[in-house]
mmCIF file of C-alpha atoms in Angstrom:
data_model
loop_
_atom_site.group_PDB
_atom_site.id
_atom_site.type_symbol
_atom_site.label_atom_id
_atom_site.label_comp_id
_atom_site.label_asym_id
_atom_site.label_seq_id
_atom_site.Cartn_x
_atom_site.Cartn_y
_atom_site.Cartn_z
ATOM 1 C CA UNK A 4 0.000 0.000 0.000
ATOM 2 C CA UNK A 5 0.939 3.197 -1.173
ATOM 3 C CA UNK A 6 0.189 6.135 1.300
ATOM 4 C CA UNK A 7 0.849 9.931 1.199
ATOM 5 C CA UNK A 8 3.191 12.076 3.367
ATOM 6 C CA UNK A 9 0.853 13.853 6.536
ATOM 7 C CA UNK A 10 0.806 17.372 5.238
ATOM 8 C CA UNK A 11 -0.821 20.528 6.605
ATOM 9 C CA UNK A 12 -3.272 22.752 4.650
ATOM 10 C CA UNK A 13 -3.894 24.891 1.354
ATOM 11 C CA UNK A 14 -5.549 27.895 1.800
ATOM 12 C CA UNK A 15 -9.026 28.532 -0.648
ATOM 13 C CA UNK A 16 -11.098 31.083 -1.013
ATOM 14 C CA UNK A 17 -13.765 32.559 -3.255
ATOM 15 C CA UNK A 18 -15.078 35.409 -1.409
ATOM 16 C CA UNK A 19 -12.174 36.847 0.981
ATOM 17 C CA UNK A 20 -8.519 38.003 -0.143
ATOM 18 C CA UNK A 21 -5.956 35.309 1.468
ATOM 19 C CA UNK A 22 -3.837 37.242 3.597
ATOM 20 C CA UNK A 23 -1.693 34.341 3.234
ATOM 21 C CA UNK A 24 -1.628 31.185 1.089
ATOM 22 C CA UNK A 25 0.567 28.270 2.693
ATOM 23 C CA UNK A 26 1.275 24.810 2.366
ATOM 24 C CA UNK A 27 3.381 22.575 4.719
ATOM 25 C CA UNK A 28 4.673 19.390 3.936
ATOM 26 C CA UNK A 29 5.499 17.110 7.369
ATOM 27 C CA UNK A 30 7.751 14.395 5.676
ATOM 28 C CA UNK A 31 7.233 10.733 8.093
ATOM 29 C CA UNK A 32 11.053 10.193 9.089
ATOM 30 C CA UNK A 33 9.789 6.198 9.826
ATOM 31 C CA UNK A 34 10.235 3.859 7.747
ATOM 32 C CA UNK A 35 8.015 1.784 6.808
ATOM 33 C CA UNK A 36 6.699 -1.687 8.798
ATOM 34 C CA UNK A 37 5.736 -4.237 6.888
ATOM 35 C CA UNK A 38 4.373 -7.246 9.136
ATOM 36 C CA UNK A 39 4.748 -10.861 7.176
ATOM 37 C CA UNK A 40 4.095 -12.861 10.319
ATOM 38 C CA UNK A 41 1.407 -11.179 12.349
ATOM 39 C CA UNK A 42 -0.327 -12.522 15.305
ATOM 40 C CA UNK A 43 -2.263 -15.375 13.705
ATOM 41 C CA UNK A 44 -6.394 -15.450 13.570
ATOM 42 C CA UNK A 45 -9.045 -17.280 13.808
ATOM 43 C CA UNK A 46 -10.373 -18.178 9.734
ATOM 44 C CA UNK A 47 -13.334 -16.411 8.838
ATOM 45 C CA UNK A 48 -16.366 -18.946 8.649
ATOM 46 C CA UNK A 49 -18.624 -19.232 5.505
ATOM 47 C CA UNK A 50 -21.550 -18.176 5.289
ATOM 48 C CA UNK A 51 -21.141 -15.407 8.031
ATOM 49 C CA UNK A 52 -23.394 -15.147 10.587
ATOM 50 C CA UNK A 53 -24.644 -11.367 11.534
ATOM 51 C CA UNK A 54 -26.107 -9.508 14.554
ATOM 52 C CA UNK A 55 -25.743 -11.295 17.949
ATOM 53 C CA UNK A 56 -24.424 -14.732 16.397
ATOM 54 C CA UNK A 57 -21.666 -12.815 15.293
ATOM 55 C CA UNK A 58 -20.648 -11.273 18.167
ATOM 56 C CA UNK A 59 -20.952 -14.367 19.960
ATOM 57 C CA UNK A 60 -18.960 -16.114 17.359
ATOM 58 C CA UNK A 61 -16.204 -13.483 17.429
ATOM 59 C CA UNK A 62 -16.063 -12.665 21.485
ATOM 60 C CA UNK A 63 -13.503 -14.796 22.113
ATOM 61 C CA UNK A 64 -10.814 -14.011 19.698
ATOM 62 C CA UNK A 65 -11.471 -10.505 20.441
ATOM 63 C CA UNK A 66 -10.954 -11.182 24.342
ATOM 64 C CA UNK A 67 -7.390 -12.856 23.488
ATOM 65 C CA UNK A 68 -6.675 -9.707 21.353
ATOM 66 C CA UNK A 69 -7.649 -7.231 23.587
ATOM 67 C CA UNK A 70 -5.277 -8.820 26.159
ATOM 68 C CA UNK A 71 -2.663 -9.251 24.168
ATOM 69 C CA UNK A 72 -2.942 -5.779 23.039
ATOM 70 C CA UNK A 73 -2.581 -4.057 26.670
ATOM 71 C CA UNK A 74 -0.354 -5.961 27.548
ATOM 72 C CA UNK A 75 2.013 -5.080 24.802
ATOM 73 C CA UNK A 76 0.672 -1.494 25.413
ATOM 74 C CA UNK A 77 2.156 -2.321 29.253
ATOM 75 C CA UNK A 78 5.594 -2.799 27.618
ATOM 76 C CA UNK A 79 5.490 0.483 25.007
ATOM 77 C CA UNK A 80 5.746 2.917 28.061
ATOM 78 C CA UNK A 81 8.671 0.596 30.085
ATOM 79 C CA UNK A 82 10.731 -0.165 26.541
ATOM 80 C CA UNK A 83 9.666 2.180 23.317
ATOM 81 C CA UNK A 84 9.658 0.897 19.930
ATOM 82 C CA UNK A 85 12.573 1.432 17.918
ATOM 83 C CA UNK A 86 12.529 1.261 14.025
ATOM 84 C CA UNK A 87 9.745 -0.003 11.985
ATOM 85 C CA UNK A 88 7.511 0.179 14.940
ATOM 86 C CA UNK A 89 8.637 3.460 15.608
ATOM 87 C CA UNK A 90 5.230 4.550 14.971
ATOM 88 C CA UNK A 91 4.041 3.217 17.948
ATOM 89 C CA UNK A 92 5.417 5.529 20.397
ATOM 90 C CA UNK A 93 3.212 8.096 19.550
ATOM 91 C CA UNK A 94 0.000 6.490 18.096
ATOM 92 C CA UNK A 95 -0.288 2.851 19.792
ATOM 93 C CA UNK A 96 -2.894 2.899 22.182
ATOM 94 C CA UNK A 97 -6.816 3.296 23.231
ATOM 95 C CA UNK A 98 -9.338 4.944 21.382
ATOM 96 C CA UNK A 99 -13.054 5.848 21.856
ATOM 97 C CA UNK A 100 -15.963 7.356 20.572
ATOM 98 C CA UNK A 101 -19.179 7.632 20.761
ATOM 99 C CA UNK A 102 -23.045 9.401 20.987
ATOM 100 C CA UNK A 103 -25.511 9.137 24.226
ATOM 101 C CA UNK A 104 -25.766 5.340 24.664
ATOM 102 C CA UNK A 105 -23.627 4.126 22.611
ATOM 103 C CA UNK A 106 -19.644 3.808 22.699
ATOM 104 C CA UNK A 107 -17.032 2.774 20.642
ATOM 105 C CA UNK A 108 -13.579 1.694 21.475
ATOM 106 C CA UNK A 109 -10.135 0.812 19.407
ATOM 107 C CA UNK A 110 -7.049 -0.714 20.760
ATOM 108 C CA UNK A 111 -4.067 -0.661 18.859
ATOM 109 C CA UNK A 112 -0.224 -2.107 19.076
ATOM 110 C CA UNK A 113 2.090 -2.890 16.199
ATOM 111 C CA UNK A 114 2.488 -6.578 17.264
ATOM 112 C CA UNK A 115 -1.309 -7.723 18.547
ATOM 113 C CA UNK A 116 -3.384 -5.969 15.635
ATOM 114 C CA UNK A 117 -6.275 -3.958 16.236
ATOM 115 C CA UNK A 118 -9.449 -4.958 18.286
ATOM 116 C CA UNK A 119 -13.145 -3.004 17.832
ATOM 117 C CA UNK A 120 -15.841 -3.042 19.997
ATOM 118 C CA UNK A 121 -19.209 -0.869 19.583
ATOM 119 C CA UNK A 122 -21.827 -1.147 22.943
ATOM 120 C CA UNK A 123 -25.189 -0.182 23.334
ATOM 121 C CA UNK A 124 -26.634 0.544 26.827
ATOM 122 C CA UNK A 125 -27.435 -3.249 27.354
ATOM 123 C CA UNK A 126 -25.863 -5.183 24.422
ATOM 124 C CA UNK A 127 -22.419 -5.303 22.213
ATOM 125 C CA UNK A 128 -23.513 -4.464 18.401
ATOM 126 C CA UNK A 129 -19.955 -5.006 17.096
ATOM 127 C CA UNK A 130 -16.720 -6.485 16.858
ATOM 128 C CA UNK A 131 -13.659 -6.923 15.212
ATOM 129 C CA UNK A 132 -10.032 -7.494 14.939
ATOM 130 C CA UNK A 133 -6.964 -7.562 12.666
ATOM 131 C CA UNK A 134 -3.297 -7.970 12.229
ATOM 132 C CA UNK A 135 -1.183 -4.786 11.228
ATOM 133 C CA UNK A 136 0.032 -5.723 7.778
ATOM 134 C CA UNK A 137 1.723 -2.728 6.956
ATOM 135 C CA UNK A 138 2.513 0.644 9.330
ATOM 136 C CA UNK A 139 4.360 3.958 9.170
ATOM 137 C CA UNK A 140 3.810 7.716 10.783
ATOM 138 C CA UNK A 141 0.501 7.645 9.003
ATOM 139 C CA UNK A 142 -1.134 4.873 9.495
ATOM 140 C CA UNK A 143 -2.058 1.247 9.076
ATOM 141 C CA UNK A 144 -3.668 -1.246 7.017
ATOM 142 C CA UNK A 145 -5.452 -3.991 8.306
ATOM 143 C CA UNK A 146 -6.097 -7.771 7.407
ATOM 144 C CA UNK A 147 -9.618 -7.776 9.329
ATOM 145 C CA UNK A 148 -11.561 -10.459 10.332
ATOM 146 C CA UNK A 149 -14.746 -8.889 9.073
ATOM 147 C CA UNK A 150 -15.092 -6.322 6.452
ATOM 148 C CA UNK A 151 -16.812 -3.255 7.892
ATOM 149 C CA UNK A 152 -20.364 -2.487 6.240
ATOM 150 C CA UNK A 153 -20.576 1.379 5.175
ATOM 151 C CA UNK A 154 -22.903 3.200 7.895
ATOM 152 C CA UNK A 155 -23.142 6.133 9.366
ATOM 153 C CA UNK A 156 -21.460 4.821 12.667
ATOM 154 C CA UNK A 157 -18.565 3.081 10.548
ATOM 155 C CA UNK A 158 -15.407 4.264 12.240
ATOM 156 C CA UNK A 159 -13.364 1.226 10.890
ATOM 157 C CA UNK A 160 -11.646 0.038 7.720
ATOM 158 C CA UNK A 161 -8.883 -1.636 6.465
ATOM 159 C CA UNK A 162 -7.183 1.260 6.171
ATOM 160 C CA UNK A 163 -6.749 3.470 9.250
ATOM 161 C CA UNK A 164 -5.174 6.964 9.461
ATOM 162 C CA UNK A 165 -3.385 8.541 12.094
ATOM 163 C CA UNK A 166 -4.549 12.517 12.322
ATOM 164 C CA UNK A 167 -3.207 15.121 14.548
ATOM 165 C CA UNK A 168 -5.178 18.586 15.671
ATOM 166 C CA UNK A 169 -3.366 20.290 17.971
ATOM 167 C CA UNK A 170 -2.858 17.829 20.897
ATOM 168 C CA UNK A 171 -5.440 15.893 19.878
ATOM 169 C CA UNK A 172 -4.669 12.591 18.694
ATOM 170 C CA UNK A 173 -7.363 10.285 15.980
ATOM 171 C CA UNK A 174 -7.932 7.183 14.343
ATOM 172 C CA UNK A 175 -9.549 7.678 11.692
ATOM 173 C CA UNK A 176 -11.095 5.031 8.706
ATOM 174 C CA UNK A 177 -10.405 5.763 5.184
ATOM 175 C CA UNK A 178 -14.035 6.279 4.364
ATOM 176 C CA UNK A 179 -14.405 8.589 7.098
ATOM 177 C CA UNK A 180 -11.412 11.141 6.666
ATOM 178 C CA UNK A 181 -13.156 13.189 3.927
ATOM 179 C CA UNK A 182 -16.083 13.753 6.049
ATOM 180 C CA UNK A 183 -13.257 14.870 9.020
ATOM 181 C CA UNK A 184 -12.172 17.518 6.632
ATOM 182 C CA UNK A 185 -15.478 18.898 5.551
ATOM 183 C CA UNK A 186 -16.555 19.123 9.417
ATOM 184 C CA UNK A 187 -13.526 21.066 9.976
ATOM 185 C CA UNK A 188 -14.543 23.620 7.268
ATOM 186 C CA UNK A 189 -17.823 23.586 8.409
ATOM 187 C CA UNK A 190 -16.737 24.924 12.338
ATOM 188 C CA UNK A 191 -18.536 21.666 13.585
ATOM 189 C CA UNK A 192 -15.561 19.309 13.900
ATOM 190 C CA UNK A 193 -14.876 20.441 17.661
ATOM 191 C CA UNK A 194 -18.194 20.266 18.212
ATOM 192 C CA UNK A 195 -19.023 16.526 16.996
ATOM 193 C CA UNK A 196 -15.306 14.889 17.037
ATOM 194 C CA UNK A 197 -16.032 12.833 19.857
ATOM 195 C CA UNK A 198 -18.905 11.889 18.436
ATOM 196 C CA UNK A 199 -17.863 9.616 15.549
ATOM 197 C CA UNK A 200 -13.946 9.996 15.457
ATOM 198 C CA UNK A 201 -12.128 8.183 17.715
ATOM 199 C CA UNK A 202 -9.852 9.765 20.203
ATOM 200 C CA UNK A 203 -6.927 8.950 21.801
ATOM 201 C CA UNK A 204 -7.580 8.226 25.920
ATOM 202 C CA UNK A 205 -4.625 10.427 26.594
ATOM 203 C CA UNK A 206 -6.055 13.145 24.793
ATOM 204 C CA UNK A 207 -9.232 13.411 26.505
ATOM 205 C CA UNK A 208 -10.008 16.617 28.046
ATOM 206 C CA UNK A 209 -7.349 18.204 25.613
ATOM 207 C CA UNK A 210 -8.905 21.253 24.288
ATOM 208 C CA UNK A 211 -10.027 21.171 20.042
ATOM 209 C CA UNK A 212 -7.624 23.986 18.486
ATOM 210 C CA UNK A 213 -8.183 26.728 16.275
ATOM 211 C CA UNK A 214 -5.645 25.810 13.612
ATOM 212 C CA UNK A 215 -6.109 23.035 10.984
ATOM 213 C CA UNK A 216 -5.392 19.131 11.424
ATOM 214 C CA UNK A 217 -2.557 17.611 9.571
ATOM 215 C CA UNK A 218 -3.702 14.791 7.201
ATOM 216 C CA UNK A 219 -2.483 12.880 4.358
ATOM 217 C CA UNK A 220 -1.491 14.593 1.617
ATOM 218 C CA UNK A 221 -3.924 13.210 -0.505
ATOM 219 C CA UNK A 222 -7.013 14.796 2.064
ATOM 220 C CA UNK A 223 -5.478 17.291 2.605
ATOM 221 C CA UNK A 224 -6.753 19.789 -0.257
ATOM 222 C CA UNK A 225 -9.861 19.414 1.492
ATOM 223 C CA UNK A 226 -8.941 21.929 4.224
ATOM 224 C CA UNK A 227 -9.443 25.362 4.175
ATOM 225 C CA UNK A 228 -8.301 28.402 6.445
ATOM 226 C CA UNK A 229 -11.000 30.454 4.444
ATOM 227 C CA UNK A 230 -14.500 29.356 3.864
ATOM 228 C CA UNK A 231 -15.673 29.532 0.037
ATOM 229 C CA UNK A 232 -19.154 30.955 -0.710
ATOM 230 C CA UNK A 233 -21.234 29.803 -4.016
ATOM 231 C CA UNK A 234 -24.280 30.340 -5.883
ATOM 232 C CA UNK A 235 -26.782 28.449 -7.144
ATOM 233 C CA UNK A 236 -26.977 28.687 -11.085
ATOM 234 C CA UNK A 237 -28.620 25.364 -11.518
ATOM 235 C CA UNK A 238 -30.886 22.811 -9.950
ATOM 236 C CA UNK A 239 -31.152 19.466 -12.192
ATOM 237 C CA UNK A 240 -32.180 15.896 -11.563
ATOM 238 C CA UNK A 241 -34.366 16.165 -8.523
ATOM 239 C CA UNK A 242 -35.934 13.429 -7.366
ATOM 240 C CA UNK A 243 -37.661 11.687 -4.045
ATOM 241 C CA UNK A 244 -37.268 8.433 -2.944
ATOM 242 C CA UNK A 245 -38.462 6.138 0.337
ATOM 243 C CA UNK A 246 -35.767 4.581 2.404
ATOM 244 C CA UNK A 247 -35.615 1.791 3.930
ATOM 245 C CA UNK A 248 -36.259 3.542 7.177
ATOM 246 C CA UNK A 249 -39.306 4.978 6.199
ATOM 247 C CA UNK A 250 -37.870 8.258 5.864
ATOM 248 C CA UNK A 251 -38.393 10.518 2.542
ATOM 249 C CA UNK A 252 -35.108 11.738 0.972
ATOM 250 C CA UNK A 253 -34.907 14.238 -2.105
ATOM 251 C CA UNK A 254 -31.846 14.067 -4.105
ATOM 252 C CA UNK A 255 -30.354 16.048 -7.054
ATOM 253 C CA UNK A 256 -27.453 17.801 -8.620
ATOM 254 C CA UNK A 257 -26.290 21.592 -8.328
ATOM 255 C CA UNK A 258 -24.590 23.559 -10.118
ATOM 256 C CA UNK A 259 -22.628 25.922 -8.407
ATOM 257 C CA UNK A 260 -20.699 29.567 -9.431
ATOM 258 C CA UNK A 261 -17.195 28.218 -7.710
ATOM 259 C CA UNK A 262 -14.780 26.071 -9.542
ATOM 260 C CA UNK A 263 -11.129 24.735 -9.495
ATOM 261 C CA UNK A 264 -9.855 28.195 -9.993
ATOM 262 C CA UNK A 265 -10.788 29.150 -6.592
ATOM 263 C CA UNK A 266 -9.653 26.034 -5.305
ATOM 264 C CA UNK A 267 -13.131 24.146 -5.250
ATOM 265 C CA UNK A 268 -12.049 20.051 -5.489
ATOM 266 C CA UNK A 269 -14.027 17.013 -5.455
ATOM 267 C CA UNK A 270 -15.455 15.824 -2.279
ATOM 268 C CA UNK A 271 -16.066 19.356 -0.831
ATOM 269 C CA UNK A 272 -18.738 19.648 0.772
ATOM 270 C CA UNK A 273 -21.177 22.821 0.815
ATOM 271 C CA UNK A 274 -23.684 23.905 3.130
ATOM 272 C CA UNK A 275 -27.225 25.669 1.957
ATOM 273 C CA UNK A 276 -27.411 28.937 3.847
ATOM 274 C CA UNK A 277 -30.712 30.236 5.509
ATOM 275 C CA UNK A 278 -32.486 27.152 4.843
ATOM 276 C CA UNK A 279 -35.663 25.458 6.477
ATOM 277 C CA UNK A 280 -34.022 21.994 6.313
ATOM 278 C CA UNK A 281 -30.344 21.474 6.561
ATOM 279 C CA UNK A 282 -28.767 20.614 3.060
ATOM 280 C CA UNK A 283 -25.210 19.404 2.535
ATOM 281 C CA UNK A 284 -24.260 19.067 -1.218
ATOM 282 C CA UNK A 285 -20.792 17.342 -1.669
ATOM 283 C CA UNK A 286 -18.570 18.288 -4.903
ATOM 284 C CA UNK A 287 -18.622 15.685 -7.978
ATOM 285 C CA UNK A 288 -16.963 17.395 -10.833
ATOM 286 C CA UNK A 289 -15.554 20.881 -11.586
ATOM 287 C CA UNK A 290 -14.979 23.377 -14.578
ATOM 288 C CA UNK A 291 -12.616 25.831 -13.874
ATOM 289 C CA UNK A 292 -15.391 28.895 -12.525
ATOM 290 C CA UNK A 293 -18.170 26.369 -11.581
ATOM 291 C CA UNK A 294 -19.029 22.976 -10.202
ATOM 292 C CA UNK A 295 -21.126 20.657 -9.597
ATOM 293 C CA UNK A 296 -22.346 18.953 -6.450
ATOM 294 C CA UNK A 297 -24.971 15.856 -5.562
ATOM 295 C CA UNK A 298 -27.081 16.455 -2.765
ATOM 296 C CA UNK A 299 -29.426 14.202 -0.555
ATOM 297 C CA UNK A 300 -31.798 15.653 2.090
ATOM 298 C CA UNK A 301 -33.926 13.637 4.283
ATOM 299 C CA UNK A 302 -37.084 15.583 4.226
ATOM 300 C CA UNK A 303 -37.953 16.362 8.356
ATOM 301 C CA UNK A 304 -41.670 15.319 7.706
ATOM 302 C CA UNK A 305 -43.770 13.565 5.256
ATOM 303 C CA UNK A 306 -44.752 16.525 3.417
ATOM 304 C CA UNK A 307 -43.647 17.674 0.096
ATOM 305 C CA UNK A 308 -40.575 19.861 -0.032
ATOM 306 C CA UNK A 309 -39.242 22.393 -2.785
ATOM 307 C CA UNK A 310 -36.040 21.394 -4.104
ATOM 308 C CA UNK A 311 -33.312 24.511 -3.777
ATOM 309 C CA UNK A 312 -33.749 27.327 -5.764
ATOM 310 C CA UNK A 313 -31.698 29.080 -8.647
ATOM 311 C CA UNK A 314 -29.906 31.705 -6.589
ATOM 312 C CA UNK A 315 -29.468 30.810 -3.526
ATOM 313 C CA UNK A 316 -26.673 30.524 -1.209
ATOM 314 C CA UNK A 317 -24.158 27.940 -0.072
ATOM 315 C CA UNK A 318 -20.958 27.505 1.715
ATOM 316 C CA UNK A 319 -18.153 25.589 3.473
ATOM 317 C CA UNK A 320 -18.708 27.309 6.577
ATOM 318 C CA UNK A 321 -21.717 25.795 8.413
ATOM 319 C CA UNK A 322 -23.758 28.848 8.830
ATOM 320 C CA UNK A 323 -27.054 27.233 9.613
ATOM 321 C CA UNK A 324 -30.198 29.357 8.936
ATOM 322 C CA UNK A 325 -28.088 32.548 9.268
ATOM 323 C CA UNK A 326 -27.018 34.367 5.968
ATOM 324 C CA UNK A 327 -25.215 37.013 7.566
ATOM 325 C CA UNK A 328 -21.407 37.507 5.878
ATOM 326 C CA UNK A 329 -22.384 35.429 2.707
ATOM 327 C CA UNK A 330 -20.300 37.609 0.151
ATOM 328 C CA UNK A 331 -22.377 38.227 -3.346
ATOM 329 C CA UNK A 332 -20.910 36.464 -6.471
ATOM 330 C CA UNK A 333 -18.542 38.740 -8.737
ATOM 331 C CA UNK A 334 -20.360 38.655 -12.210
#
């Protein structure tokens, strides 16, 4: 696996003249670990089982891990890794997350893999483990036992990153660093971190920072030190549709007045301004003074809802149903 160098931030903005446009490049000293004999695991069974079977069927391999993994933890902070496992002096280690009832927890050391556990108030949903297959200063990829299903609570993958913000450690899954970035730009990120990113125990308490995070180079155009503000100019492909939950979701496709030349890239997301119903739209292709963005909104009641309208407003910044400081668009 191929990964990038952690690397601070680009600056982007639309509306507001940079004072200052600057991008720092943190090169990973490390080298990196490659693991060809990890701990060995239990084979997967076929077909496999799901829900509480699962659990059951996976409990005790992820008891042995889970011990093995604190007590190698135990020996980090008497003896420190040296070389390939260098990595682990700063990253191995506990981390949790989680909303009102329902916690998550990851425990990682470069010899015993990774073990995942996700609790309800009177039940275990999830778990997991792995062996480290390959590591350096940002981050690891996993053989896991079970592949993660995409949800909203996913906070694992095979491929975990390691993410800084002040003094604020994170573990963070692939699939789940993009959103990281865009929750940043939005202001929310200090607010809902704990939430769904898991945080190192040692970094509990540890106030969220004002400056960016450092990520991998390759996420990293996603951060901004200035928020870009857009117009609508087009509204196509709007549609409704029933989910499973019950729910009714509108989606569609805007086009927006921002574009690669002021630094719009895919996977942005933007964020309608003075709206009823909150809208994200996340970036899906761009033109050099536009883009465009695909949008899904679950609709807060059953009742019909008007798509968003040719001229209004959106932004990176998460301003909620306030449209104060939204800059017009230069024609």
């Amino acid at each position: 696996m191929s990964r990038g160098e952690p690397t601070g931030v680009r600056c982007a903005t639309k509306r507001v003249k940079c004072v200052g446009l600057a991008l720092t490049l943190l090169v990973a000293a490390p080298a990196l670990a490659q693991y060809d004999d990890p701990p060995p695991s239990k084979p997967q069974e076929q077909p496999v089982a799901s829900g509480p079977e699962r659990v059951k069927q996976l409990m005790p391999e992820f008891e042995r891990r889970r011990d093995a993994i604190n007590a190698e933890l135990r020996k980090l902070v008497e003896t420190p890794a040296k070389g390939g496992d260098a990595w682990a002096n700063e990253w191995a280690g506990e981390y949790s997350c989680g909303l009102t009832g329902v916690t998550t927890i990851v425990s990682l050391a470069p010899r015993s893999g990774i073990a995942f556990i996700r609790e309800g108030c009177y039940s275990t949903w999830e778990i997991n483990t792995g062996d480290i297959i390959l590591a350096d200063a940002t981050g690891v990829s996993l053989k896991l036992v079970d592949q993660p299903q995409p949800s909203a609570l996913q906070t694992l993958d095979s491929e975990m990153y390691f993410v800084r913000w002040g003094e604020r450690r994170y573990l963070i899954a692939r699939s789940k660093l993009e959103e990281f970035c865009n929750s940043y730009n939005a202001g929310t990120l200090a607010k809902r971190d704990f939430w769904v990113y898991p945080l190192h125990r040692d970094d509990l308490g540890k106030r969220a920072p004002t400056t960016p995070p450092t990520v991998a180079a390759e996420f990293a155009r996603l951060l901004l030190t200035d928020p870009i503000d857009a117009g609508v100019v087009k509204v196509s492909d709007v549609s409704t549709e029933r989910l499973e939950s019950g729910e009714l979701a509108m989606h569609g496709t805007l086009t927006l007045d921002a574009g690669s030349a002021d630094q719009v890239v895919r996977g942005l997301a933007f964020h309608m301004v003075n709206s009823k119903q909150p809208l994200s739209a996340r970036v899906v292709r761009t033109e050099e003074h536009q883009c465009e963005a695909r949008f899904v909104q679950v609709l807060a009641d059953q009742a019909k809802s008007d798509p968003p309208r040719i001229g209004a407003w959106m932004s990176t910044l998460d301003r909620g149903t306030s449209c104060e400081n939204v800059r017009p668009t230069k024609r």
